[in-house]
Amino acid sequence: MTALTDDTLPVTPRAMRDEMIVFAIMAVLLAVVPFTDIYPFFVMQALCFALLACAFNLLIGYGGLLSFGHAMFLGTAGYVSGHALKVWGLPPELGIIAGTAASAALAVITGVIAIRRQGIYFAMITLALSQLLYFIYLQVPFTHGEDGIQGIPQGKMLGFIDLSKPTILYYVVLAGFLAGFLLIFRTINSPFGEVLKAIRENEPRAISLGYKTDQYKLLAYILSGTLAGLAGALKVFVAQNASLTDVEVGMSGLIVLMTLVGGLGTIFGPVVGAFIIIAMQQYLAGYGQWVTVIQGVVFVSCVLLFRRGLVGEIAHLLKRSL
Amino acid sequence: MPEAKMAGAPAANAVPSAAEVLSVQNLEAWYGESHILHGVNFNVNAGEVVTLLGRNGAGKTTTLKSVMGIIGKRSGSIRFNNSEIVRASSDRIARMGVAFCPEERGIFASLDVRENLLLPPTVKQGGLSMEQIFDLFPNLKERLKSQGTKLSGGEQQMLAIARILRTGANFLMLDEPTEGLAPVIIQQIGETIARLKKQGFTILLVEQNFRFASTVADRFYIVEHGKIIDGFANSELQANMDKLHTYLGV
Amino acid sequence: MQALYAQLLVGLINGSFYALLSLGLAVIFGMLNIINFAHGALYMMGAFCAYFLLSLTGLGYWWALLVAPIIVGIFGMVLERTMLQWLAGLDHLYGLLLTFGLALIIQGVFQNYFGSSGLPYAIPDELKGGMNLGFMYLPIYRGWVVVFSLVVCLSTWFLIEKTRLGAYLRAATENPTLVRAFGINVPRMITLTYGLGVGLAALAGVLSAPINQVRPLMGENVIIVVFAVVVIGGMGSIMGSIITGFALGVIEGLTKYFYPEASNTVVFVLMVLVLLVKPTGLTGRAA
């Protein structure tokens, strides 16, 4: 029986150099966006989702756990950051920290509950937990229910970085994305990451070797949730609102779709997938519910025909690790 | 039409028989990426009890499973009653009259003994009736309502054999029927196989317990590293004891 | 007090749907090892099927109870043959993803044609009105839903646990390779089992139509609750799914009476509690 990420190639020193090169290219391309005609808000939004997808991918690609409730981290960070910025008047850097910390706390709590099960059960539990949170957010006053928190101020980071200027905001978001991405990259290639991979490939064997696999999985989950929260906190500055859409099942499904399209278990796949899906959503914005249908078709096609995802297929063709 | 004699194993059966039930030639088989069988050649004639002997991991079980059609990838030729079955699905093979009793016995835990017994459908005329089965295996009659896996090892083995006797299949493949069983039960199984042979069943047996095999088998084949490397009749057994000790490390 | 009994009745009705749906999910999961995310959408299709049978062909409720599950069941079998079958040897999570995608497609298509508002479906004349039981007023249709669901659930349980056909199903769930080696066409059995599970969902949809209206999104919220039901009950036993479904419906109803704000979330909270105490669910079979 094949596991979801069976096509992830092992990382050799040469492969790491490949990845660093691609990373450099990616960073450079992203850095020059403000000088092009590309709408910066689109790229900023895509970057937030890219980070979110990367965080999700850390869990499934390297931990072997499919979370169908990652939207809860996005939404929680969004609400907490939004509230901190708008109602408590915190400066941006503290707002980001507040949102990320809230996500981290949520990750600890939900992780302890969910890690008890694996595979499909884990997916269903995360789905149900995120739905639980949805209903809580629906009723709790500070979220303003269906309206959401609107008009969140962007403010000045560290007192002088004016986030209301798109170009400046862009570089801040980009910095956040790159930092999160590098953290994930570093984690995957660390001893911790190696153990995770071993667990994903053959958990009973890892246990027999003496590893407390549940602890490793939980740590991966918490890291994943925290970085997803960072993405949510950053997104608040881009969208200037936090709403229920961010905590819905559809959002969790979207995160899964982005990673699937890009390539589960690849390093750059989630980034590519996020950009594709966000672009698709913009392009199809006028078509109403057909967007949902098309997303469904993409899901089905990927699972049946295109399991490695875009980056996965390229990596397979070039026989490199991407 | 007598089949062309296969290459490989020395002629263990000197008489070319028109009553050849199973003829395997150049059978290769894979478990995923692992290449297990590298060209197996042997045959079984009607009414015979043929035993595949060999060490652990030699490929004996894989051979049975290939005949049954439950190995993913196989190539070569497997002819059952003159029909080529190497590409056939396992349910089609079963309906042609082949029955398989796996090493793990495969008793279903979510079924009681009666349901286990009645599960395999009738594939041909001539299957044993329930009375005949209880005749062969009296203790099954008392345990009909028990959950399948609550039976002892010996009883489960009896059940596993009993249920394929009902179906009318007359070519039986038994994978290590005596494994892990007490000597008294092993003897019972030996008697059962002898009775089945008298009733006209053709049996292909895999065994590590060579002593047991020598009491029931007409012919032996030695399997090693996914190939048949030797074969001889029961009558030639004494003459080949040294070889056997080498092959089986007995 | 009237309000309490009324709420209990609502709880029983919801419980009926939970039981029918989780039963279908459990049957499908047992045989195919797939979590059928499309279950909610197929439930919705059952309701729509009843609506169309009435508006296009004039076939009423009683026909719909029979015909809608068959039509949607066949649709499900086509899905299984053309798509799910290809996932046989793969990680179970692919099944979840595929059926999630299918749910998006089905729901999206219906939403495009019918928007988000509900289409009406009348209670059949024979089941209109109500009875005064003294301690409460019982609408006949609602009583019928509970009784009929119970009958269907128990019949399905009987079929699976006590009949020869059910023995095939149970055996194939345990060891499909061996069952096939006995001469049984297991792939066909799998397709039929999926059809059975889908049919149960569609039946729930027909039952639901007069009460909950016929809306494209009617399956979306139910399915996640049913997942929680299934996690709580454990996928292991048919009877477990049935009992848990009804029980959770009643608990939800009671919560709505005593502490309305929590009524949406009580099932999930219970799920968390069960997971902390008995991770394999109440009737526990390990994942």
Coordinates of C-alpha atoms in Angstrom, one line a residue, chain B residues 68 70 89-91 94-95 106 108-111 115 118-121 163-164, chain C residues 161-164 167-168 170-171 174-175 177-185:
Chain B
M68 CA -4.2 -19.4 -7.0
I70 CA -3.4 -13.9 -5.7
S89 CA -8.2 -13.6 -11.6
S90 CA -8.4 -15.7 -8.4
D91 CA -12.1 -16.0 -8.4
A94 CA -11.4 -20.9 -7.8
R95 CA -14.5 -21.5 -10.0
G106 CA -7.7 -17.6 7.2
F108 CA -12.8 -15.3 9.7
A109 CA -13.1 -13.8 13.2
S110 CA -16.4 -12.1 12.4
L111 CA -18.1 -15.3 11.3
E115 CA -20.7 -19.4 8.6
L118 CA -20.6 -22.5 4.4
L119 CA -18.8 -19.4 3.1
P120 CA -16.9 -20.8 0.0
P121 CA -19.5 -21.2 -2.7
R163 CA -14.7 -25.6 4.2
I164 CA -12.9 -26.2 0.9
Chain C
E161 CA -24.9 -9.8 11.1
K162 CA -27.3 -12.7 10.7
T163 CA -27.7 -13.6 7.1
R164 CA -25.5 -15.5 4.6
A167 CA -21.5 -13.2 6.1
Y168 CA -19.9 -12.6 2.7
R170 CA -18.2 -9.5 6.9
A171 CA -15.7 -12.0 5.5
E174 CA -11.8 -9.0 7.0
N175 CA -9.9 -10.7 4.2
T177 CA -8.1 -11.6 -1.0
L178 CA -9.1 -14.9 0.6
V179 CA -12.7 -14.5 -0.1
R180 CA -11.9 -13.8 -3.7
A181 CA -9.8 -17.0 -3.8
F182 CA -12.9 -18.9 -2.8
G183 CA -14.6 -17.9 -6.1
I184 CA -16.6 -14.8 -5.0
N185 CA -16.5 -11.8 -7.2

